[in-house]
Amino acid sequence: MNVSTPVVRARWCDIGRIADLVTETLAPTALGTWLVPDERRRPTILAAVARIWTEHALLFGDAFLLPDGTAATVWFHRYRPIPPPARYTDRLADACGTHQDRFLQFDQALAARRPTEAHNHLALLAAPGPANSGRAAAVLAGSQRWMDTLSLPTYAEVFSDADLDLFQRRGYTHRGALPVEGQTTTHGMWRLPPYRTGRSSPNTRSPVQRPLVPTHNSPSTRWALR
């Protein structure tokens, strides 16, 4: 199907660029600081983990970029359970070293509350720079149009009030909040495809109330793992 959008589908050669965007977006945030407290090693580690998941998405989903390469989204098609990345534990250990457990903890907490019904999952939204630049809104809108052609709901996790507002403006509804060590909150967001707009989703799964991580909300955290 030919879909006119302000995004382009990513290819294997774009993985490095997407990893850089994720790193630039995440590194200065509270979540990035918690995942990798070592400021010197943080960019290298975040880029390596983003590369693992972006590679996996090109096998089990899609990734999109703005035409100028300044923002990206990474999606998984969760029509059925998908396997973890090949040699994930080993690759994560190689990439993260002593920080591996934090990534695994974060990953497992998000996975425990993810909807069980078929959906497309927005795993990464990377739009570095000022929140009012419009890049996050543009790349989300463009890639969402692609996802809507698949006629399935979409799901995302967001970590700040600014992103909560962005997703609500794009037709997402709040599906529950997961407290993160009493300092910040992860919000599950759910969007029905256009043909189902106005119908409630049959999935009423509640989030697992498991404490997580960072120290405070960051207005620029546009990142979710897996």
mmCIF file with all atom_site columns, C-alpha atoms in Angstrom:
data_model
loop_
_atom_site.group_PDB
_atom_site.id
_atom_site.type_symbol
_atom_site.label_atom_id
_atom_site.label_alt_id
_atom_site.label_comp_id
_atom_site.label_asym_id
_atom_site.label_entity_id
_atom_site.label_seq_id
_atom_site.pdbx_PDB_ins_code
_atom_site.Cartn_x
_atom_site.Cartn_y
_atom_site.Cartn_z
_atom_site.occupancy
_atom_site.B_iso_or_equiv
_atom_site.pdbx_formal_charge
_atom_site.auth_seq_id
_atom_site.auth_comp_id
_atom_site.auth_asym_id
_atom_site.auth_atom_id
_atom_site.pdbx_PDB_model_num
ATOM 1   C CA . MET A 1 1   ? 0.000   0.000   0.000  1.00 0.00 ? 1   MET A CA 1
ATOM 2   C CA . ASN A 1 2   ? 1.294   3.434   -0.919 1.00 0.00 ? 2   ASN A CA 1
ATOM 3   C CA . VAL A 1 3   ? 1.162   5.712   2.117  1.00 0.00 ? 3   VAL A CA 1
ATOM 4   C CA . SER A 1 4   ? 2.152   9.378   1.971  1.00 0.00 ? 4   SER A CA 1
ATOM 5   C CA . THR A 1 5   ? 3.895   10.310  5.226  1.00 0.00 ? 5   THR A CA 1
ATOM 6   C CA . PRO A 1 6   ? 6.624   12.674  6.386  1.00 0.00 ? 6   PRO A CA 1
ATOM 7   C CA . VAL A 1 7   ? 8.842   9.703   7.262  1.00 0.00 ? 7   VAL A CA 1
ATOM 8   C CA . VAL A 1 8   ? 10.967  7.161   5.417  1.00 0.00 ? 8   VAL A CA 1
ATOM 9   C CA . ARG A 1 9   ? 11.361  3.519   6.343  1.00 0.00 ? 9   ARG A CA 1
ATOM 10  C CA . ALA A 1 10  ? 14.738  2.781   7.836  1.00 0.00 ? 10  ALA A CA 1
ATOM 11  C CA . ARG A 1 11  ? 17.130  0.277   6.296  1.00 0.00 ? 11  ARG A CA 1
ATOM 12  C CA . TRP A 1 12  ? 19.983  -1.713  7.762  1.00 0.00 ? 12  TRP A CA 1
ATOM 13  C CA . CYS A 1 13  ? 22.409  1.080   6.867  1.00 0.00 ? 13  CYS A CA 1
ATOM 14  C CA . ASP A 1 14  ? 20.396  3.466   9.092  1.00 0.00 ? 14  ASP A CA 1
ATOM 15  C CA . ILE A 1 15  ? 20.910  1.504   12.316 1.00 0.00 ? 15  ILE A CA 1
ATOM 16  C CA . GLY A 1 16  ? 23.934  3.554   13.369 1.00 0.00 ? 16  GLY A CA 1
ATOM 17  C CA . ARG A 1 17  ? 22.086  6.821   12.820 1.00 0.00 ? 17  ARG A CA 1
ATOM 18  C CA . ILE A 1 18  ? 19.096  5.644   14.870 1.00 0.00 ? 18  ILE A CA 1
ATOM 19  C CA . ALA A 1 19  ? 21.388  4.479   17.678 1.00 0.00 ? 19  ALA A CA 1
ATOM 20  C CA . ASP A 1 20  ? 22.997  7.930   17.715 1.00 0.00 ? 20  ASP A CA 1
ATOM 21  C CA . LEU A 1 21  ? 19.578  9.612   17.933 1.00 0.00 ? 21  LEU A CA 1
ATOM 22  C CA . VAL A 1 22  ? 18.524  7.373   20.815 1.00 0.00 ? 22  VAL A CA 1
ATOM 23  C CA . THR A 1 23  ? 21.772  8.098   22.623 1.00 0.00 ? 23  THR A CA 1
ATOM 24  C CA . GLU A 1 24  ? 21.504  11.847  22.157 1.00 0.00 ? 24  GLU A CA 1
ATOM 25  C CA . THR A 1 25  ? 17.908  11.799  23.386 1.00 0.00 ? 25  THR A CA 1
ATOM 26  C CA . LEU A 1 26  ? 18.395  9.508   26.365 1.00 0.00 ? 26  LEU A CA 1
ATOM 27  C CA . ALA A 1 27  ? 21.862  10.335  27.704 1.00 0.00 ? 27  ALA A CA 1
ATOM 28  C CA . PRO A 1 28  ? 20.966  13.622  29.471 1.00 0.00 ? 28  PRO A CA 1
ATOM 29  C CA . THR A 1 29  ? 17.761  12.303  31.080 1.00 0.00 ? 29  THR A CA 1
ATOM 30  C CA . ALA A 1 30  ? 17.115  10.848  34.509 1.00 0.00 ? 30  ALA A CA 1
ATOM 31  C CA . LEU A 1 31  ? 16.432  7.457   32.956 1.00 0.00 ? 31  LEU A CA 1
ATOM 32  C CA . GLY A 1 32  ? 19.701  7.486   31.048 1.00 0.00 ? 32  GLY A CA 1
ATOM 33  C CA . THR A 1 33  ? 21.574  8.499   34.184 1.00 0.00 ? 33  THR A CA 1
ATOM 34  C CA . TRP A 1 34  ? 20.074  5.636   36.149 1.00 0.00 ? 34  TRP A CA 1
ATOM 35  C CA . LEU A 1 35  ? 20.724  3.061   33.457 1.00 0.00 ? 35  LEU A CA 1
ATOM 36  C CA . VAL A 1 36  ? 24.371  4.133   33.133 1.00 0.00 ? 36  VAL A CA 1
ATOM 37  C CA . PRO A 1 37  ? 25.576  6.232   36.084 1.00 0.00 ? 37  PRO A CA 1
ATOM 38  C CA . ASP A 1 38  ? 29.059  6.468   34.566 1.00 0.00 ? 38  ASP A CA 1
ATOM 39  C CA . GLU A 1 39  ? 28.765  9.677   32.520 1.00 0.00 ? 39  GLU A CA 1
ATOM 40  C CA . ARG A 1 40  ? 31.898  8.921   30.533 1.00 0.00 ? 40  ARG A CA 1
ATOM 41  C CA . ARG A 1 41  ? 30.710  5.489   29.397 1.00 0.00 ? 41  ARG A CA 1
ATOM 42  C CA . ARG A 1 42  ? 27.030  6.373   29.067 1.00 0.00 ? 42  ARG A CA 1
ATOM 43  C CA . PRO A 1 43  ? 26.950  7.358   25.366 1.00 0.00 ? 43  PRO A CA 1
ATOM 44  C CA . THR A 1 44  ? 28.847  4.264   24.235 1.00 0.00 ? 44  THR A CA 1
ATOM 45  C CA . ILE A 1 45  ? 26.684  1.895   26.270 1.00 0.00 ? 45  ILE A CA 1
ATOM 46  C CA . LEU A 1 46  ? 23.375  3.469   25.288 1.00 0.00 ? 46  LEU A CA 1
ATOM 47  C CA . ALA A 1 47  ? 24.333  3.431   21.616 1.00 0.00 ? 47  ALA A CA 1
ATOM 48  C CA . ALA A 1 48  ? 25.297  -0.254  21.790 1.00 0.00 ? 48  ALA A CA 1
ATOM 49  C CA . VAL A 1 49  ? 21.995  -1.228  23.420 1.00 0.00 ? 49  VAL A CA 1
ATOM 50  C CA . ALA A 1 50  ? 19.998  0.900   20.982 1.00 0.00 ? 50  ALA A CA 1
ATOM 51  C CA . ARG A 1 51  ? 21.781  -0.840  18.115 1.00 0.00 ? 51  ARG A CA 1
ATOM 52  C CA . ILE A 1 52  ? 20.805  -4.276  19.477 1.00 0.00 ? 52  ILE A CA 1
ATOM 53  C CA . TRP A 1 53  ? 17.128  -3.353  19.626 1.00 0.00 ? 53  TRP A CA 1
ATOM 54  C CA . THR A 1 54  ? 17.048  -1.480  16.341 1.00 0.00 ? 54  THR A CA 1
ATOM 55  C CA . GLU A 1 55  ? 18.607  -4.441  14.546 1.00 0.00 ? 55  GLU A CA 1
ATOM 56  C CA . HIS A 1 56  ? 15.987  -6.683  16.136 1.00 0.00 ? 56  HIS A CA 1
ATOM 57  C CA . ALA A 1 57  ? 13.184  -4.361  15.070 1.00 0.00 ? 57  ALA A CA 1
ATOM 58  C CA . LEU A 1 58  ? 14.262  -4.549  11.438 1.00 0.00 ? 58  LEU A CA 1
ATOM 59  C CA . LEU A 1 59  ? 13.707  -8.296  11.709 1.00 0.00 ? 59  LEU A CA 1
ATOM 60  C CA . PHE A 1 60  ? 10.466  -8.235  13.731 1.00 0.00 ? 60  PHE A CA 1
ATOM 61  C CA . GLY A 1 61  ? 9.031   -4.784  13.075 1.00 0.00 ? 61  GLY A CA 1
ATOM 62  C CA . ASP A 1 62  ? 9.804   -1.471  11.414 1.00 0.00 ? 62  ASP A CA 1
ATOM 63  C CA . ALA A 1 63  ? 11.818  1.690   11.968 1.00 0.00 ? 63  ALA A CA 1
ATOM 64  C CA . PHE A 1 64  ? 11.254  5.130   10.496 1.00 0.00 ? 64  PHE A CA 1
ATOM 65  C CA . LEU A 1 65  ? 13.224  8.359   10.158 1.00 0.00 ? 65  LEU A CA 1
ATOM 66  C CA . LEU A 1 66  ? 12.331  11.899  9.305  1.00 0.00 ? 66  LEU A CA 1
ATOM 67  C CA . PRO A 1 67  ? 13.728  12.610  5.820  1.00 0.00 ? 67  PRO A CA 1
ATOM 68  C CA . ASP A 1 68  ? 16.457  14.826  7.301  1.00 0.00 ? 68  ASP A CA 1
ATOM 69  C CA . GLY A 1 69  ? 17.481  12.101  9.761  1.00 0.00 ? 69  GLY A CA 1
ATOM 70  C CA . THR A 1 70  ? 16.804  14.176  12.889 1.00 0.00 ? 70  THR A CA 1
ATOM 71  C CA . ALA A 1 71  ? 14.269  11.876  14.599 1.00 0.00 ? 71  ALA A CA 1
ATOM 72  C CA . ALA A 1 72  ? 13.321  8.218   14.510 1.00 0.00 ? 72  ALA A CA 1
ATOM 73  C CA . THR A 1 73  ? 10.854  5.647   15.770 1.00 0.00 ? 73  THR A CA 1
ATOM 74  C CA . VAL A 1 74  ? 11.418  1.912   16.252 1.00 0.00 ? 74  VAL A CA 1
ATOM 75  C CA . TRP A 1 75  ? 8.467   -0.480  16.309 1.00 0.00 ? 75  TRP A CA 1
ATOM 76  C CA . PHE A 1 76  ? 7.843   -4.167  16.975 1.00 0.00 ? 76  PHE A CA 1
ATOM 77  C CA . HIS A 1 77  ? 4.968   -6.071  15.362 1.00 0.00 ? 77  HIS A CA 1
ATOM 78  C CA . ARG A 1 78  ? 3.661   -8.038  18.311 1.00 0.00 ? 78  ARG A CA 1
ATOM 79  C CA . TYR A 1 79  ? 1.129   -10.166 16.457 1.00 0.00 ? 79  TYR A CA 1
ATOM 80  C CA . ARG A 1 80  ? 2.431   -13.056 18.515 1.00 0.00 ? 80  ARG A CA 1
ATOM 81  C CA . PRO A 1 81  ? 5.277   -13.442 21.035 1.00 0.00 ? 81  PRO A CA 1
ATOM 82  C CA . ILE A 1 82  ? 8.636   -12.600 19.500 1.00 0.00 ? 82  ILE A CA 1
ATOM 83  C CA . PRO A 1 83  ? 11.981  -13.936 20.657 1.00 0.00 ? 83  PRO A CA 1
ATOM 84  C CA . PRO A 1 84  ? 14.614  -11.750 22.305 1.00 0.00 ? 84  PRO A CA 1
ATOM 85  C CA . PRO A 1 85  ? 17.530  -10.597 20.168 1.00 0.00 ? 85  PRO A CA 1
ATOM 86  C CA . ALA A 1 86  ? 19.994  -13.335 19.279 1.00 0.00 ? 86  ALA A CA 1
ATOM 87  C CA . ARG A 1 87  ? 22.503  -13.869 22.099 1.00 0.00 ? 87  ARG A CA 1
ATOM 88  C CA . TYR A 1 88  ? 20.838  -11.010 23.929 1.00 0.00 ? 88  TYR A CA 1
ATOM 89  C CA . THR A 1 89  ? 22.276  -11.679 27.386 1.00 0.00 ? 89  THR A CA 1
ATOM 90  C CA . ASP A 1 90  ? 25.802  -12.075 26.023 1.00 0.00 ? 90  ASP A CA 1
ATOM 91  C CA . ARG A 1 91  ? 25.558  -9.019  23.794 1.00 0.00 ? 91  ARG A CA 1
ATOM 92  C CA . LEU A 1 92  ? 24.092  -6.953  26.617 1.00 0.00 ? 92  LEU A CA 1
ATOM 93  C CA . ALA A 1 93  ? 26.881  -8.027  28.929 1.00 0.00 ? 93  ALA A CA 1
ATOM 94  C CA . ASP A 1 94  ? 29.474  -7.097  26.320 1.00 0.00 ? 94  ASP A CA 1
ATOM 95  C CA . ALA A 1 95  ? 27.837  -3.716  25.793 1.00 0.00 ? 95  ALA A CA 1
ATOM 96  C CA . CYS A 1 96  ? 27.014  -2.802  29.381 1.00 0.00 ? 96  CYS A CA 1
ATOM 97  C CA . GLY A 1 97  ? 29.404  -4.620  31.652 1.00 0.00 ? 97  GLY A CA 1
ATOM 98  C CA . THR A 1 98  ? 28.425  -3.996  35.275 1.00 0.00 ? 98  THR A CA 1
ATOM 99  C CA . HIS A 1 99  ? 25.353  -2.009  34.185 1.00 0.00 ? 99  HIS A CA 1
ATOM 100 C CA . GLN A 1 100 ? 23.708  -5.025  32.562 1.00 0.00 ? 100 GLN A CA 1
ATOM 101 C CA . ASP A 1 101 ? 21.409  -5.755  35.509 1.00 0.00 ? 101 ASP A CA 1
ATOM 102 C CA . ARG A 1 102 ? 19.805  -2.322  35.301 1.00 0.00 ? 102 ARG A CA 1
ATOM 103 C CA . PHE A 1 103 ? 18.890  -2.800  31.653 1.00 0.00 ? 103 PHE A CA 1
ATOM 104 C CA . LEU A 1 104 ? 17.490  -6.263  32.389 1.00 0.00 ? 104 LEU A CA 1
ATOM 105 C CA . GLN A 1 105 ? 15.476  -4.942  35.338 1.00 0.00 ? 105 GLN A CA 1
ATOM 106 C CA . PHE A 1 106 ? 14.038  -2.143  33.254 1.00 0.00 ? 106 PHE A CA 1
ATOM 107 C CA . ASP A 1 107 ? 13.278  -4.441  30.328 1.00 0.00 ? 107 ASP A CA 1
ATOM 108 C CA . GLN A 1 108 ? 11.530  -7.014  32.527 1.00 0.00 ? 108 GLN A CA 1
ATOM 109 C CA . ALA A 1 109 ? 9.407   -4.417  34.322 1.00 0.00 ? 109 ALA A CA 1
ATOM 110 C CA . LEU A 1 110 ? 8.127   -3.001  31.030 1.00 0.00 ? 110 LEU A CA 1
ATOM 111 C CA . ALA A 1 111 ? 7.515   -6.452  29.542 1.00 0.00 ? 111 ALA A CA 1
ATOM 112 C CA . ALA A 1 112 ? 5.504   -7.529  32.588 1.00 0.00 ? 112 ALA A CA 1
ATOM 113 C CA . ARG A 1 113 ? 2.871   -4.859  31.979 1.00 0.00 ? 113 ARG A CA 1
ATOM 114 C CA . ARG A 1 114 ? 2.723   -4.918  28.179 1.00 0.00 ? 114 ARG A CA 1
ATOM 115 C CA . PRO A 1 115 ? -0.673  -5.788  26.629 1.00 0.00 ? 115 PRO A CA 1
ATOM 116 C CA . THR A 1 116 ? -1.170  -9.441  25.770 1.00 0.00 ? 116 THR A CA 1
ATOM 117 C CA . GLU A 1 117 ? -3.342  -8.906  22.705 1.00 0.00 ? 117 GLU A CA 1
ATOM 118 C CA . ALA A 1 118 ? -1.919  -8.382  19.225 1.00 0.00 ? 118 ALA A CA 1
ATOM 119 C CA . HIS A 1 119 ? -0.577  -4.872  18.722 1.00 0.00 ? 119 HIS A CA 1
ATOM 120 C CA . ASN A 1 120 ? 2.229   -2.787  17.276 1.00 0.00 ? 120 ASN A CA 1
ATOM 121 C CA . HIS A 1 121 ? 4.636   -1.603  19.942 1.00 0.00 ? 121 HIS A CA 1
ATOM 122 C CA . LEU A 1 122 ? 6.453   1.716   19.741 1.00 0.00 ? 122 LEU A CA 1
ATOM 123 C CA . ALA A 1 123 ? 9.671   0.759   21.508 1.00 0.00 ? 123 ALA A CA 1
ATOM 124 C CA . LEU A 1 124 ? 11.835  3.801   20.750 1.00 0.00 ? 124 LEU A CA 1
ATOM 125 C CA . LEU A 1 125 ? 10.988  7.412   19.978 1.00 0.00 ? 125 LEU A CA 1
ATOM 126 C CA . ALA A 1 126 ? 14.208  9.371   19.554 1.00 0.00 ? 126 ALA A CA 1
ATOM 127 C CA . ALA A 1 127 ? 13.895  13.089  18.892 1.00 0.00 ? 127 ALA A CA 1
ATOM 128 C CA . PRO A 1 128 ? 16.818  14.960  20.448 1.00 0.00 ? 128 PRO A CA 1
ATOM 129 C CA . GLY A 1 129 ? 16.756  18.698  20.865 1.00 0.00 ? 129 GLY A CA 1
ATOM 130 C CA . PRO A 1 130 ? 14.193  21.191  22.150 1.00 0.00 ? 130 PRO A CA 1
ATOM 131 C CA . ALA A 1 131 ? 10.782  19.771  22.963 1.00 0.00 ? 131 ALA A CA 1
ATOM 132 C CA . ASN A 1 132 ? 9.123   22.482  20.869 1.00 0.00 ? 132 ASN A CA 1
ATOM 133 C CA . SER A 1 133 ? 11.068  21.609  17.713 1.00 0.00 ? 133 SER A CA 1
ATOM 134 C CA . GLY A 1 134 ? 8.168   19.541  16.394 1.00 0.00 ? 134 GLY A CA 1
ATOM 135 C CA . ARG A 1 135 ? 10.409  16.628  15.431 1.00 0.00 ? 135 ARG A CA 1
ATOM 136 C CA . ALA A 1 136 ? 8.905   14.206  17.954 1.00 0.00 ? 136 ALA A CA 1
ATOM 137 C CA . ALA A 1 137 ? 5.388   15.050  16.833 1.00 0.00 ? 137 ALA A CA 1
ATOM 138 C CA . ALA A 1 138 ? 6.319   14.746  13.151 1.00 0.00 ? 138 ALA A CA 1
ATOM 139 C CA . VAL A 1 139 ? 8.050   11.381  13.382 1.00 0.00 ? 139 VAL A CA 1
ATOM 140 C CA . LEU A 1 140 ? 5.319   9.975   15.619 1.00 0.00 ? 140 LEU A CA 1
ATOM 141 C CA . ALA A 1 141 ? 2.558   11.156  13.283 1.00 0.00 ? 141 ALA A CA 1
ATOM 142 C CA . GLY A 1 142 ? 4.279   9.835   10.177 1.00 0.00 ? 142 GLY A CA 1
ATOM 143 C CA . SER A 1 143 ? 5.144   6.425   11.543 1.00 0.00 ? 143 SER A CA 1
ATOM 144 C CA . GLN A 1 144 ? 1.730   6.105   13.170 1.00 0.00 ? 144 GLN A CA 1
ATOM 145 C CA . ARG A 1 145 ? 0.131   6.421   9.736  1.00 0.00 ? 145 ARG A CA 1
ATOM 146 C CA . TRP A 1 146 ? 2.159   3.413   8.601  1.00 0.00 ? 146 TRP A CA 1
ATOM 147 C CA . MET A 1 147 ? 1.078   1.435   11.657 1.00 0.00 ? 147 MET A CA 1
ATOM 148 C CA . ASP A 1 148 ? -2.571  2.307   11.088 1.00 0.00 ? 148 ASP A CA 1
ATOM 149 C CA . THR A 1 149 ? -2.481  0.550   7.697  1.00 0.00 ? 149 THR A CA 1
ATOM 150 C CA . LEU A 1 150 ? -1.912  -2.694  9.639  1.00 0.00 ? 150 LEU A CA 1
ATOM 151 C CA . SER A 1 151 ? -5.270  -2.309  11.441 1.00 0.00 ? 151 SER A CA 1
ATOM 152 C CA . LEU A 1 152 ? -3.972  -3.177  14.901 1.00 0.00 ? 152 LEU A CA 1
ATOM 153 C CA . PRO A 1 153 ? -3.836  -1.140  18.105 1.00 0.00 ? 153 PRO A CA 1
ATOM 154 C CA . THR A 1 154 ? -0.555  0.489   19.051 1.00 0.00 ? 154 THR A CA 1
ATOM 155 C CA . TYR A 1 155 ? 1.092   0.650   22.454 1.00 0.00 ? 155 TYR A CA 1
ATOM 156 C CA . ALA A 1 156 ? 3.863   2.789   23.902 1.00 0.00 ? 156 ALA A CA 1
ATOM 157 C CA . GLU A 1 157 ? 5.450   3.691   27.225 1.00 0.00 ? 157 GLU A CA 1
ATOM 158 C CA . VAL A 1 158 ? 6.150   7.334   28.012 1.00 0.00 ? 158 VAL A CA 1
ATOM 159 C CA . PHE A 1 159 ? 8.149   8.833   30.851 1.00 0.00 ? 159 PHE A CA 1
ATOM 160 C CA . SER A 1 160 ? 7.299   12.524  31.090 1.00 0.00 ? 160 SER A CA 1
ATOM 161 C CA . ASP A 1 161 ? 4.335   14.877  31.166 1.00 0.00 ? 161 ASP A CA 1
ATOM 162 C CA . ALA A 1 162 ? 5.423   16.420  27.858 1.00 0.00 ? 162 ALA A CA 1
ATOM 163 C CA . ASP A 1 163 ? 5.363   13.065  26.103 1.00 0.00 ? 163 ASP A CA 1
ATOM 164 C CA . LEU A 1 164 ? 2.099   12.146  27.801 1.00 0.00 ? 164 LEU A CA 1
ATOM 165 C CA . ASP A 1 165 ? 0.529   15.232  26.231 1.00 0.00 ? 165 ASP A CA 1
ATOM 166 C CA . LEU A 1 166 ? 2.083   14.450  22.832 1.00 0.00 ? 166 LEU A CA 1
ATOM 167 C CA . PHE A 1 167 ? 0.667   10.929  22.749 1.00 0.00 ? 167 PHE A CA 1
ATOM 168 C CA . GLN A 1 168 ? -2.755  12.007  23.956 1.00 0.00 ? 168 GLN A CA 1
ATOM 169 C CA . ARG A 1 169 ? -2.893  14.536  21.121 1.00 0.00 ? 169 ARG A CA 1
ATOM 170 C CA . ARG A 1 170 ? -2.169  11.669  18.725 1.00 0.00 ? 170 ARG A CA 1
ATOM 171 C CA . GLY A 1 171 ? -5.193  9.704   19.948 1.00 0.00 ? 171 GLY A CA 1
ATOM 172 C CA . TYR A 1 172 ? -3.566  7.553   22.639 1.00 0.00 ? 172 TYR A CA 1
ATOM 173 C CA . THR A 1 173 ? -5.362  6.890   25.903 1.00 0.00 ? 173 THR A CA 1
ATOM 174 C CA . HIS A 1 174 ? -3.793  6.279   29.278 1.00 0.00 ? 174 HIS A CA 1
ATOM 175 C CA . ARG A 1 175 ? -3.630  2.598   30.250 1.00 0.00 ? 175 ARG A CA 1
ATOM 176 C CA . GLY A 1 176 ? -2.162  2.925   33.733 1.00 0.00 ? 176 GLY A CA 1
ATOM 177 C CA . ALA A 1 177 ? 0.953   4.151   35.478 1.00 0.00 ? 177 ALA A CA 1
ATOM 178 C CA . LEU A 1 178 ? 3.914   2.257   36.879 1.00 0.00 ? 178 LEU A CA 1
ATOM 179 C CA . PRO A 1 179 ? 5.655   4.056   39.760 1.00 0.00 ? 179 PRO A CA 1
ATOM 180 C CA . VAL A 1 180 ? 9.419   4.174   39.419 1.00 0.00 ? 180 VAL A CA 1
ATOM 181 C CA . GLU A 1 181 ? 11.049  4.164   42.859 1.00 0.00 ? 181 GLU A CA 1
ATOM 182 C CA . GLY A 1 182 ? 8.602   6.844   43.959 1.00 0.00 ? 182 GLY A CA 1
ATOM 183 C CA . GLN A 1 183 ? 10.475  9.416   41.877 1.00 0.00 ? 183 GLN A CA 1
ATOM 184 C CA . THR A 1 184 ? 8.973   9.213   38.398 1.00 0.00 ? 184 THR A CA 1
ATOM 185 C CA . THR A 1 185 ? 6.280   7.301   36.555 1.00 0.00 ? 185 THR A CA 1
ATOM 186 C CA . THR A 1 186 ? 6.027   5.241   33.398 1.00 0.00 ? 186 THR A CA 1
ATOM 187 C CA . HIS A 1 187 ? 2.735   5.664   31.564 1.00 0.00 ? 187 HIS A CA 1
ATOM 188 C CA . GLY A 1 188 ? 1.313   2.964   29.328 1.00 0.00 ? 188 GLY A CA 1
ATOM 189 C CA . MET A 1 189 ? -0.407  4.465   26.272 1.00 0.00 ? 189 MET A CA 1
ATOM 190 C CA . TRP A 1 190 ? -2.838  2.678   23.941 1.00 0.00 ? 190 TRP A CA 1
ATOM 191 C CA . ARG A 1 191 ? -4.262  3.722   20.584 1.00 0.00 ? 191 ARG A CA 1
ATOM 192 C CA . LEU A 1 192 ? -6.939  1.959   18.572 1.00 0.00 ? 192 LEU A CA 1
ATOM 193 C CA . PRO A 1 193 ? -6.621  1.959   14.777 1.00 0.00 ? 193 PRO A CA 1
ATOM 194 C CA . PRO A 1 194 ? -8.996  4.362   13.020 1.00 0.00 ? 194 PRO A CA 1
ATOM 195 C CA . TYR A 1 195 ? -11.541 1.703   12.066 1.00 0.00 ? 195 TYR A CA 1
ATOM 196 C CA . ARG A 1 196 ? -11.931 0.795   15.749 1.00 0.00 ? 196 ARG A CA 1
ATOM 197 C CA . THR A 1 197 ? -12.038 4.333   17.096 1.00 0.00 ? 197 THR A CA 1
ATOM 198 C CA . GLY A 1 198 ? -14.788 4.663   19.646 1.00 0.00 ? 198 GLY A CA 1
ATOM 199 C CA . ARG A 1 199 ? -14.648 1.025   20.692 1.00 0.00 ? 199 ARG A CA 1
ATOM 200 C CA . SER A 1 200 ? -13.024 0.031   23.929 1.00 0.00 ? 200 SER A CA 1
ATOM 201 C CA . SER A 1 201 ? -10.161 -2.414  23.871 1.00 0.00 ? 201 SER A CA 1
ATOM 202 C CA . PRO A 1 202 ? -10.867 -5.869  25.315 1.00 0.00 ? 202 PRO A CA 1
ATOM 203 C CA . ASN A 1 203 ? -7.529  -5.864  27.083 1.00 0.00 ? 203 ASN A CA 1
ATOM 204 C CA . THR A 1 204 ? -7.937  -4.733  30.685 1.00 0.00 ? 204 THR A CA 1
ATOM 205 C CA . ARG A 1 205 ? -4.629  -6.014  31.952 1.00 0.00 ? 205 ARG A CA 1
ATOM 206 C CA . SER A 1 206 ? -3.402  -3.859  34.809 1.00 0.00 ? 206 SER A CA 1
ATOM 207 C CA . PRO A 1 207 ? 0.206   -2.759  35.104 1.00 0.00 ? 207 PRO A CA 1
ATOM 208 C CA . VAL A 1 208 ? 2.431   -4.628  37.499 1.00 0.00 ? 208 VAL A CA 1
ATOM 209 C CA . GLN A 1 209 ? 3.214   -2.365  40.435 1.00 0.00 ? 209 GLN A CA 1
ATOM 210 C CA . ARG A 1 210 ? 6.935   -2.989  40.491 1.00 0.00 ? 210 ARG A CA 1
ATOM 211 C CA . PRO A 1 211 ? 9.293   -0.186  41.512 1.00 0.00 ? 211 PRO A CA 1
ATOM 212 C CA . LEU A 1 212 ? 11.942  0.803   39.043 1.00 0.00 ? 212 LEU A CA 1
ATOM 213 C CA . VAL A 1 213 ? 14.466  3.511   38.680 1.00 0.00 ? 213 VAL A CA 1
ATOM 214 C CA . PRO A 1 214 ? 15.518  7.044   38.046 1.00 0.00 ? 214 PRO A CA 1
ATOM 215 C CA . THR A 1 215 ? 15.636  10.145  40.188 1.00 0.00 ? 215 THR A CA 1
ATOM 216 C CA . HIS A 1 216 ? 13.217  12.622  38.589 1.00 0.00 ? 216 HIS A CA 1
ATOM 217 C CA . ASN A 1 217 ? 11.040  13.249  35.584 1.00 0.00 ? 217 ASN A CA 1
ATOM 218 C CA . SER A 1 218 ? 12.783  14.555  32.509 1.00 0.00 ? 218 SER A CA 1
ATOM 219 C CA . PRO A 1 219 ? 10.797  16.434  29.870 1.00 0.00 ? 219 PRO A CA 1
ATOM 220 C CA . SER A 1 220 ? 12.874  15.031  27.028 1.00 0.00 ? 220 SER A CA 1
ATOM 221 C CA . THR A 1 221 ? 12.765  11.301  27.777 1.00 0.00 ? 221 THR A CA 1
ATOM 222 C CA . ARG A 1 222 ? 11.376  9.840   24.574 1.00 0.00 ? 222 ARG A CA 1
ATOM 223 C CA . TRP A 1 223 ? 12.653  6.342   24.925 1.00 0.00 ? 223 TRP A CA 1
ATOM 224 C CA . ALA A 1 224 ? 11.310  2.954   25.886 1.00 0.00 ? 224 ALA A CA 1
ATOM 225 C CA . LEU A 1 225 ? 13.114  -0.335  25.826 1.00 0.00 ? 225 LEU A CA 1
ATOM 226 C CA . ARG A 1 226 ? 11.607  -3.335  24.058 1.00 0.00 ? 226 ARG A CA 1
#
